[in-house]
XYZ file of C-alpha atoms in Angstrom:
674
model
C 28.302 86.446 131.253
C 27.995 88.942 129.156
C 31.534 90.762 127.770
C 33.062 93.194 129.457
C 35.874 95.321 127.683
C 39.006 96.545 129.804
C 41.839 98.392 128.822
C 45.300 96.849 129.308
C 48.004 97.500 131.165
C 46.077 99.390 134.266
C 48.713 101.913 134.149
C 51.226 102.121 131.506
C 54.816 103.682 132.251
C 56.066 106.034 129.352
C 59.631 107.523 129.681
C 61.049 110.825 128.202
C 63.963 110.615 125.540
C 65.259 113.676 123.032
C 64.928 111.180 120.124
C 61.211 111.583 118.059
C 61.807 107.742 117.635
C 60.730 105.309 120.422
C 60.470 101.585 121.095
C 56.972 99.820 122.938
C 57.591 99.484 126.763
C 58.743 95.782 127.535
C 56.220 93.583 128.552
C 58.117 91.983 130.775
C 60.185 92.286 134.287
C 63.140 93.232 133.521
C 62.877 93.116 129.909
C 64.897 94.971 127.484
C 63.293 96.960 124.621
C 62.460 94.828 121.139
C 59.812 96.735 119.385
C 60.720 99.815 117.534
C 59.091 102.677 115.587
C 62.772 102.843 113.940
C 65.035 99.595 114.082
C 68.312 101.600 115.670
C 71.935 100.408 114.823
C 72.297 97.615 116.145
C 74.994 98.375 118.517
C 72.334 100.388 119.973
C 69.516 99.415 122.205
C 68.396 102.717 123.832
C 69.543 105.203 121.221
C 68.425 106.159 117.688
C 70.950 106.022 114.782
C 71.780 109.715 115.583
C 72.567 108.871 119.011
C 69.964 110.457 120.499
C 67.769 108.993 123.692
C 64.724 106.840 122.384
C 61.075 107.597 124.439
C 59.636 104.745 126.011
C 55.810 104.185 124.459
C 53.131 102.784 126.320
C 50.935 100.757 124.449
C 47.432 99.525 125.218
C 44.937 97.391 123.720
C 41.532 96.854 124.816
C 40.731 93.185 126.222
C 37.140 91.018 126.141
C 36.102 88.978 128.941
C 33.404 86.713 128.693
C 32.089 83.016 129.365
C 33.958 82.175 126.178
C 37.145 84.052 127.046
C 37.497 84.272 130.979
C 41.427 85.294 130.540
C 40.774 87.865 128.189
C 40.906 88.310 124.258
C 42.408 91.469 122.145
C 39.599 93.164 120.487
C 40.833 93.810 116.916
C 39.538 96.114 114.329
C 38.028 93.927 111.451
C 36.857 90.339 113.803
C 34.180 89.552 115.757
C 32.079 92.490 114.322
C 34.294 95.152 115.405
C 34.676 97.890 112.851
C 37.035 100.600 114.607
C 38.123 102.215 118.087
C 38.248 105.328 119.249
C 40.251 106.039 121.861
C 41.182 109.321 124.167
C 43.833 109.907 126.164
C 44.496 113.535 128.289
C 47.893 114.058 129.700
C 48.847 116.871 131.826
C 51.650 118.449 133.988
C 50.213 119.730 137.396
C 54.026 120.044 139.011
C 54.201 123.615 139.486
C 51.001 124.319 140.560
C 51.282 121.970 143.224
C 52.322 121.480 147.114
C 56.411 121.589 147.704
C 57.541 117.931 147.933
C 58.545 117.762 151.511
C 59.351 114.213 152.240
C 56.137 112.195 153.973
C 54.914 115.655 155.399
C 51.472 116.138 153.786
C 50.946 112.834 152.349
C 48.456 112.185 155.769
C 49.787 108.488 155.909
C 53.065 108.662 157.632
C 55.319 105.484 158.149
C 53.590 103.946 160.667
C 50.139 102.520 161.439
C 48.477 104.381 164.155
C 51.255 104.527 165.910
C 50.780 100.674 167.433
C 53.799 99.365 169.660
C 55.669 102.470 169.347
C 57.228 104.094 171.934
C 56.023 107.515 172.944
C 58.480 109.575 171.804
C 60.697 112.657 173.398
C 59.243 115.298 174.753
C 61.805 117.554 172.236
C 61.228 115.365 168.749
C 57.108 115.081 169.256
C 56.987 114.402 165.488
C 59.412 111.564 164.874
C 56.632 109.222 164.965
C 53.845 110.658 164.578
C 51.550 110.012 161.618
C 51.133 113.269 159.045
C 48.177 115.139 159.100
C 47.965 116.090 155.481
C 48.312 119.051 153.784
C 45.351 121.234 155.082
C 45.603 120.035 158.891
C 48.981 120.588 158.419
C 49.276 124.279 157.353
C 45.719 124.894 159.789
C 48.070 123.866 162.483
C 51.241 125.803 161.367
C 49.785 128.843 159.506
C 52.000 131.027 157.264
C 53.107 134.510 157.971
C 53.747 137.859 156.162
C 57.307 138.125 154.287
C 58.120 140.623 156.668
C 57.945 138.172 159.480
C 60.156 135.350 158.128
C 62.565 133.878 159.928
C 66.669 134.169 159.084
C 67.975 132.025 156.544
C 65.267 131.466 153.856
C 65.113 132.061 150.316
C 64.639 135.802 150.211
C 62.286 135.773 147.529
C 59.722 133.630 148.976
C 56.691 135.155 149.675
C 55.464 133.488 153.011
C 56.456 131.573 155.583
C 55.792 128.880 158.258
C 55.202 130.775 161.346
C 56.717 127.394 163.548
C 59.778 125.606 161.848
C 59.542 122.837 164.932
C 55.760 121.820 163.341
C 55.134 120.589 159.751
C 53.854 122.736 157.178
C 52.845 122.775 153.230
C 53.986 125.554 151.013
C 53.033 125.848 147.557
C 55.395 125.490 144.454
C 55.416 129.111 143.050
C 56.894 131.243 140.173
C 57.631 134.741 141.147
C 57.613 135.974 137.101
C 54.076 134.370 136.727
C 52.993 136.285 139.877
C 51.944 133.534 141.920
C 52.717 132.670 145.632
C 54.115 129.728 147.943
C 51.170 130.606 150.599
C 48.600 127.734 150.105
C 45.612 130.286 150.983
C 46.363 131.193 147.350
C 46.085 127.874 146.177
C 42.686 128.299 143.984
C 43.862 131.673 142.851
C 43.254 132.192 139.447
C 47.182 133.164 137.883
C 47.628 130.029 139.363
C 46.188 128.248 136.550
C 49.069 129.172 134.199
C 51.266 126.761 136.135
C 48.906 123.963 135.368
C 50.604 122.601 131.654
C 47.029 121.416 129.884
C 46.950 120.684 126.249
C 43.358 119.271 126.621
C 42.917 115.492 125.220
C 43.487 113.583 122.309
C 40.816 111.553 120.569
C 41.916 108.890 117.826
C 38.913 107.663 115.356
C 40.792 104.411 114.419
C 43.852 102.981 112.896
C 46.953 104.667 112.120
C 45.696 108.156 113.378
C 47.802 110.478 115.505
C 47.939 113.756 117.511
C 50.233 115.645 119.342
C 49.625 116.966 123.040
C 51.164 120.424 122.063
C 50.784 123.349 124.321
C 49.380 126.543 122.842
C 52.007 129.285 122.717
C 48.818 131.658 123.181
C 47.739 130.384 126.428
C 51.661 129.999 128.062
C 53.688 132.514 126.214
C 56.562 131.756 129.082
C 57.268 128.162 127.402
C 59.045 129.596 124.246
C 61.561 131.342 126.715
C 62.382 128.999 129.596
C 66.092 128.151 130.145
C 67.846 126.379 129.314
C 65.213 124.369 127.497
C 62.027 125.013 126.433
C 58.612 123.009 126.368
C 56.402 122.942 123.404
C 54.592 119.477 123.666
C 53.863 117.195 126.479
C 53.874 113.817 123.913
C 51.660 112.418 121.521
C 49.848 109.792 121.077
C 48.818 107.338 118.046
C 47.642 104.474 117.042
C 48.807 101.195 115.118
C 47.599 99.376 112.348
C 45.425 97.312 114.418
C 43.916 100.172 116.023
C 45.968 99.655 119.187
C 46.865 102.928 121.251
C 50.854 104.000 121.615
C 51.152 107.219 123.877
C 54.684 108.600 123.857
C 55.921 111.065 126.865
C 57.875 114.491 125.924
C 61.703 115.249 125.258
C 62.847 115.476 128.753
C 62.791 118.925 128.804
C 63.156 121.100 131.735
C 63.412 124.782 131.759
C 62.323 127.975 134.198
C 61.098 131.529 133.782
C 62.665 133.196 136.615
C 66.918 132.646 136.890
C 67.805 132.029 132.950
C 68.136 128.305 133.418
C 71.133 128.753 135.994
C 69.992 128.454 139.411
C 69.099 124.890 141.386
C 69.268 125.023 144.999
C 66.744 122.171 146.157
C 66.126 117.944 145.224
C 62.613 118.688 144.602
C 61.406 122.326 144.642
C 62.812 125.239 142.526
C 60.975 128.245 142.010
C 59.970 128.947 138.576
C 60.817 125.365 136.865
C 58.721 123.384 134.436
C 59.312 120.148 132.940
C 57.502 117.748 130.657
C 56.360 115.063 133.160
C 53.165 113.903 132.460
C 50.355 111.466 133.366
C 46.645 111.589 132.588
C 43.741 108.710 131.885
C 43.183 106.463 128.706
C 39.198 105.846 127.851
C 38.329 104.028 124.393
C 34.761 103.473 122.942
C 34.627 99.874 120.400
C 32.473 100.779 117.235
C 30.759 97.986 116.196
C 29.802 96.839 112.051
C 26.545 97.716 112.726
C 27.295 101.482 113.656
C 26.741 100.802 117.544
C 28.816 101.742 120.045
C 30.331 100.063 123.362
C 32.070 102.267 125.717
C 34.973 100.103 127.026
C 33.881 99.557 131.011
C 36.793 99.680 132.465
C 39.803 102.258 131.809
C 43.538 103.038 132.158
C 45.881 105.412 132.975
C 49.195 106.911 131.637
C 52.129 108.042 133.287
C 55.526 109.969 131.900
C 58.962 109.016 133.914
C 62.432 109.582 133.621
C 64.158 106.846 131.717
C 65.241 103.181 133.438
C 69.184 103.302 133.257
C 69.322 99.625 134.237
C 66.165 98.326 132.869
C 67.131 94.446 133.810
C 67.967 95.025 137.432
C 64.576 95.088 139.514
C 64.073 97.525 142.806
C 64.201 95.489 146.272
C 60.509 97.266 146.261
C 59.118 98.020 143.527
C 55.881 99.534 142.378
C 54.183 96.381 142.086
C 54.984 95.192 145.274
C 53.719 98.692 146.958
C 50.827 99.026 145.163
C 49.814 95.144 145.420
C 50.673 95.348 148.623
C 47.949 98.185 149.333
C 45.652 95.732 147.333
C 46.329 92.990 149.815
C 45.968 94.492 153.107
C 43.092 97.315 152.186
C 41.174 96.440 149.352
C 40.419 92.743 150.296
C 42.218 91.726 146.968
C 43.626 88.419 148.086
C 41.508 87.022 151.110
C 43.484 83.851 151.237
C 46.180 85.865 152.361
C 44.767 88.711 154.303
C 41.847 88.900 155.946
C 40.315 90.914 158.608
C 42.670 92.598 159.379
C 45.358 90.680 159.561
C 47.519 88.056 157.038
C 46.554 84.871 157.243
C 49.190 81.771 158.568
C 47.622 79.296 156.516
C 48.819 81.356 152.865
C 51.437 79.164 151.561
C 53.333 81.043 148.943
C 54.321 79.661 145.321
C 58.548 79.699 145.769
C 59.076 80.883 142.207
C 56.285 83.782 142.082
C 56.397 85.169 145.316
C 59.598 83.894 147.327
C 62.506 83.561 144.735
C 62.055 87.040 143.198
C 62.767 89.076 146.583
C 65.858 86.475 147.406
C 67.411 87.235 143.900
C 67.024 90.773 143.781
C 69.751 92.258 145.672
C 72.427 90.006 144.019
C 72.458 92.401 140.769
C 72.826 95.285 142.767
C 76.004 95.027 143.090
C 76.483 96.600 139.429
C 75.075 99.679 140.410
C 76.459 100.803 143.740
C 79.532 99.754 145.642
C 77.542 96.899 147.802
C 80.928 94.701 149.411
C 81.031 91.056 147.446
C 80.339 89.422 151.420
C 77.007 90.845 151.337
C 76.144 89.985 147.651
C 77.400 86.474 148.197
C 75.033 86.163 150.991
C 72.272 87.080 149.269
C 73.143 84.638 146.274
C 73.208 81.983 148.871
C 69.867 82.282 150.911
C 68.662 82.112 147.172
C 69.692 77.965 147.497
C 69.566 77.456 151.396
C 66.611 75.791 153.760
C 63.943 77.929 155.114
C 65.631 76.936 158.681
C 68.976 79.017 157.283
C 67.030 81.319 155.830
C 64.707 81.746 159.473
C 68.240 82.419 161.110
C 68.999 85.239 158.365
C 65.218 87.070 158.559
C 65.056 87.052 162.534
C 67.863 89.107 162.777
C 68.414 91.002 159.453
C 65.517 91.740 157.694
C 63.625 94.713 157.894
C 59.900 95.548 157.419
C 57.496 98.260 158.215
C 56.788 99.368 161.468
C 57.246 97.824 164.485
C 58.877 94.975 164.570
C 60.706 92.442 167.208
C 61.188 94.822 170.382
C 58.502 97.440 170.399
C 60.958 99.794 172.256
C 63.556 100.008 169.435
C 60.920 101.420 167.683
C 59.640 101.215 163.946
C 61.820 99.325 161.712
C 62.836 101.829 159.507
C 64.735 103.651 161.653
C 67.186 100.809 162.548
C 70.272 100.701 160.638
C 70.924 96.852 161.301
C 68.719 95.359 159.135
C 68.101 94.759 155.702
C 67.678 95.943 152.955
C 70.581 98.397 153.327
C 68.412 101.361 151.067
C 67.176 104.557 152.161
C 64.126 104.818 152.940
C 60.726 107.173 152.646
C 62.443 110.025 154.716
C 66.107 110.179 155.735
C 66.075 113.825 155.321
C 63.952 115.540 158.188
C 62.349 114.309 161.290
C 59.217 115.085 160.687
C 57.772 111.577 159.843
C 61.256 109.922 159.457
C 61.911 106.716 157.472
C 65.213 106.319 157.846
C 65.606 103.342 156.138
C 63.784 101.049 153.031
C 61.718 97.938 154.492
C 60.028 95.993 152.602
C 56.210 95.862 152.214
C 54.305 93.882 154.687
C 53.169 91.507 152.416
C 56.806 90.997 151.299
C 57.750 90.404 154.917
C 54.726 88.391 156.280
C 55.330 86.345 152.249
C 59.220 85.698 153.779
C 58.244 84.879 156.782
C 56.186 82.415 155.853
C 58.837 81.100 154.044
C 61.100 81.069 157.116
C 58.787 78.642 158.818
C 59.141 75.898 155.704
C 55.531 77.147 153.933
C 56.226 77.584 150.704
C 54.739 75.476 147.317
C 57.152 74.524 144.705
C 55.219 73.905 141.360
C 55.391 75.566 138.900
C 52.614 78.562 138.595
C 50.382 78.438 135.669
C 51.061 81.566 133.123
C 49.458 84.944 134.563
C 46.464 85.806 130.753
C 48.166 88.295 129.032
C 46.029 91.274 130.132
C 47.464 90.691 134.000
C 51.084 90.253 132.815
C 51.059 93.435 131.053
C 49.789 95.363 133.876
C 52.143 93.412 136.284
C 55.087 94.074 133.948
C 54.406 98.295 133.528
C 54.736 98.309 137.221
C 57.501 96.024 138.435
C 60.143 98.146 135.923
C 59.242 101.149 138.223
C 60.540 102.315 141.640
C 58.154 101.048 144.395
C 60.554 102.997 147.448
C 62.108 104.979 148.627
C 59.597 107.541 147.880
C 61.157 110.670 148.682
C 59.939 111.086 145.815
C 60.929 108.270 144.092
C 61.237 108.001 140.222
C 57.951 107.503 138.225
C 55.055 107.872 140.918
C 55.790 108.567 145.066
C 53.447 107.623 148.091
C 50.218 108.324 146.450
C 50.393 105.030 145.311
C 49.556 103.858 149.131
C 46.582 106.086 149.266
C 43.681 103.805 148.698
C 40.791 106.626 147.409
C 43.149 107.094 144.386
C 41.848 103.332 142.923
C 38.710 102.439 141.535
C 36.709 100.193 143.922
C 37.059 96.488 143.344
C 33.341 94.935 141.666
C 31.062 92.353 142.824
C 32.939 89.223 141.348
C 36.300 90.825 140.603
C 39.263 89.032 139.413
C 43.209 90.034 138.837
C 42.109 91.976 135.862
C 40.215 94.577 137.495
C 43.318 95.516 140.162
C 45.412 98.383 139.610
C 42.971 100.732 138.490
C 43.000 104.578 138.767
C 39.623 106.195 139.886
C 39.140 108.884 137.137
C 36.840 111.403 137.159
C 34.321 111.559 133.723
C 36.954 113.387 130.889
C 33.766 114.649 129.538
C 32.917 116.509 132.827
C 36.642 118.380 132.631
C 37.218 121.602 130.672
C 40.878 122.068 128.877
C 42.343 124.800 130.570
C 40.530 124.758 133.872
C 41.903 121.425 135.660
C 41.265 121.583 139.502
C 44.160 122.710 141.378
C 43.560 122.004 144.631
C 42.011 117.979 143.879
C 43.594 115.912 146.362
C 44.505 118.759 148.784
C 42.478 117.183 151.521
C 44.530 113.770 150.554
C 41.208 112.246 149.503
C 40.514 111.308 145.823
C 37.005 109.663 145.665
C 35.831 111.934 143.698
C 38.835 110.728 140.971
C 42.092 111.679 139.552
C 42.330 114.478 136.829
C 45.133 114.387 134.351
C 48.248 115.199 135.989
C 47.320 114.282 139.593
C 49.554 111.569 139.215
C 52.805 112.950 138.994
C 52.166 115.974 140.196
C 54.349 114.857 143.708
C 57.292 114.372 141.533
C 60.462 116.560 141.486
C 60.439 119.739 140.071
C 62.286 119.289 137.631
C 63.013 115.927 137.156
C 66.485 115.866 137.210
C 67.301 117.971 140.459
C 65.783 115.104 142.392
C 67.739 112.183 139.833
C 71.050 113.606 140.129
C 70.960 114.219 144.115
C 69.562 110.456 144.935
C 72.382 108.768 144.408
C 73.551 108.074 148.133
C 72.434 109.875 151.189
C 74.549 110.862 154.718
C 71.813 109.724 156.841
C 72.282 111.222 160.145
C 71.300 108.597 163.522
C 71.633 111.091 165.813
C 70.804 114.559 167.456
C 68.229 116.669 168.540
C 64.881 115.553 167.061
C 66.556 112.000 165.261
C 65.847 108.421 166.728
C 68.017 107.688 169.353
C 69.331 104.529 167.940
C 72.763 104.342 167.224
C 75.930 107.218 166.980
C 77.304 108.004 164.131
C 76.514 108.408 160.381
C 75.665 106.036 157.218
C 75.827 106.249 153.803
C 73.082 104.671 152.036
C 71.986 104.246 148.386
C 68.918 105.288 147.178
C 67.311 103.769 143.949
C 70.389 102.530 142.147
C 68.612 99.503 140.318
C 66.716 102.475 138.653
C 69.232 105.502 138.866
C 73.123 104.097 139.313
C 75.505 105.147 141.482
C 78.657 103.048 140.711
C 78.767 101.036 137.279
C 81.696 98.966 135.023
C 81.886 100.072 132.231
C 81.605 97.190 129.455
C 84.959 98.163 128.174
C 86.905 98.100 131.428
C 84.628 95.503 133.395
C 86.735 95.143 136.706
C 86.801 99.124 137.988
C 84.058 100.178 139.210
C 83.345 104.097 138.679
C 80.942 106.786 139.348
C 78.097 106.595 137.148
C 77.678 110.340 136.734
C 81.803 110.822 136.620
C 82.241 114.519 134.585
C 79.656 116.267 136.572
C 79.975 119.260 138.346
C 80.012 119.482 142.173
C 76.661 121.054 143.938
C 77.813 124.091 146.485
C 75.805 126.074 148.984
C 74.642 129.121 146.490
C 74.403 126.573 143.246
C 73.749 122.951 142.863
C 75.639 122.794 139.774
C 75.453 119.144 139.268
C 71.448 119.219 139.189
C 71.516 122.001 136.598
C 74.051 120.214 134.479
C 71.548 117.194 134.603
C 69.089 119.273 133.390
C 71.236 119.104 130.174
C 73.477 115.701 130.665
C 70.517 113.122 131.261
C 70.230 112.155 127.887
C 74.418 111.242 127.564
C 74.156 109.025 130.395
C 74.755 105.228 130.035
C 72.767 101.999 130.697
C 73.578 99.192 132.366
C 72.790 95.898 131.061
C 73.451 91.962 131.504
C 76.495 90.888 129.364
C 77.168 87.223 128.082
C 76.377 84.106 129.979
C 77.804 85.124 133.424
C 74.852 87.483 134.918
C 77.197 90.639 134.870
C 75.912 93.938 133.972
C 78.004 96.485 132.292
C 77.341 100.399 131.236
C 77.674 101.083 127.520
C 75.565 103.355 125.188
C 77.649 106.550 127.151
C 77.868 109.848 125.171
C 81.337 110.646 127.426
C 82.308 113.395 125.043
C 79.132 115.447 125.433
C 79.231 115.200 129.212
C 82.697 116.339 129.432
C 82.171 119.058 127.000
C 79.387 120.220 128.794
C 79.822 123.930 129.573
C 77.310 125.476 132.226
C 75.344 128.589 132.575
C 76.773 131.507 134.503
C 74.403 132.033 137.429
C 72.923 135.916 138.503
C 74.657 137.289 140.631
C 72.369 136.889 143.247
C 72.297 132.915 143.215
C 75.017 133.963 146.031
C 72.658 135.301 147.990
C 70.331 131.914 147.937
C 70.585 129.160 150.688
C 70.578 125.617 149.207
C 68.180 123.177 150.117
C 70.293 120.190 149.497
C 68.961 116.125 149.296
C 72.479 115.241 150.914
C 72.380 118.078 153.347
């Protein structure tokens, strides 16, 4: 075979921090930082010597695949006829220009496959079990009206409103100070272009070079006036002495043009706000000693997210699980596991790589949430129990997705008595309701096979280095619940965002984002509508992966702690009387913790934060400033306990909230935990 060049990781994850210094993203599941730009104080893992939070950098390398090196070998300038590497990266932030995030409404997917085995919902709840029809269809079915016709109980500043509140609709994010509207018919208006923060591409020709994703003040004069924090850059890119690429995100800054940085009314959509979360493609060209150029065959993507505050605790469903499930069921990535539209009962999962990780994850949740010890003890016992014992547990308590067991009980995601006991993709509204988190279909099948006694206990062969990097970057991210999530949301379940698998593919071809050709894109003219029909067949542009996330990210990050799930009432699944409080993503954003200096007492991770009110979500506003002072939860000692450290309690306690404008009292809060 001739050589083929691929960039790894396929999707690299960078994270914001307020320090100029950084560490490289861990290369293993649940890994801690080990490689730093400037080595920190020995007592600090995540902070520089001044106490500022280090950014996580995504590092990319090119691997050559050939008959001689079928598992790939790193391409290094000065070796094998390679003179240098030219890297091009382009990240952007499209959040402020996109549709408002409204749980799964607009996804074009919904939680259930074609309504199979799902009972017909009652007449007064026509959308509870219905797959979502997508942004454009939702708005065509429920057109917007003029502001004079808006119903009562809404933000009086918003210019347009849906005509029927009982049907799903998808307004736009908007900015009154910049003259933009939330009416979907204005989506492609020229004045909305300024809502896309687009620094343009960076090209680095060789080793030890750098460039910044700075935003032109002439194009974005309002960014310097954002409150409480202006935004001047989305990050930077540099090359190391071996020609590898390092991409850094921004500094976690968020600010508003419209309300002096003191008003946040919703967990995901706030008028006038911007932040520096971004994403985009990574491509490269290899320059040979003879002057010839070889374009890398398989490019990569970089996505910037918030910090991971409990990095050694893996989410029950992580982003690798989520995307791998899509590749298995929709893209034919593992025919031995899934083919001809169904899982193969002949498949024998490896216990160490496929079964044990799912069983081990719940035990450490006790260090980031107030889970009863009985539950965590039972989880731990399951690891060493026989398949027969596990089979009894699985039959009674395990939650997958869609209909399972008695179809008349409805989708498993709306049944509170099952595990995992975590919030689902949509426990808030009853359009495409998904109250509780389910394992992916692939995870559920793997555990079902184990329960039936099918497992392979041979030690697996280590993954090729490039493939292992792909896996680790995604394993250290949230893969559900997607409401919207932490790093990337349910767009990861949309098969059109992925590059089709080539003939004769191998594991190094998975997890590849389908990209628009950067040479065909123009700085300052990125599309406002790409993906509005939920179809990315023409490829993704810079900013398209993260544009679905909360605006600003700190609002959701403050509120995504614990969710009060009402399981009865009008337009709610009639499955059980009462309410339940369920955690969101405690493995990524802790709920309660034990400080390393007081390991016997569990306390709120956000202790010292203000309470949200009906007029203003003051805790969300505080998170815009205080996210960088919060503590990190890491494993301590030989006993597997995880405790909080590196918290700047003094800065949190000394925080002074801004004074909201008088108009704030007229704003109706749309809280996540309403």
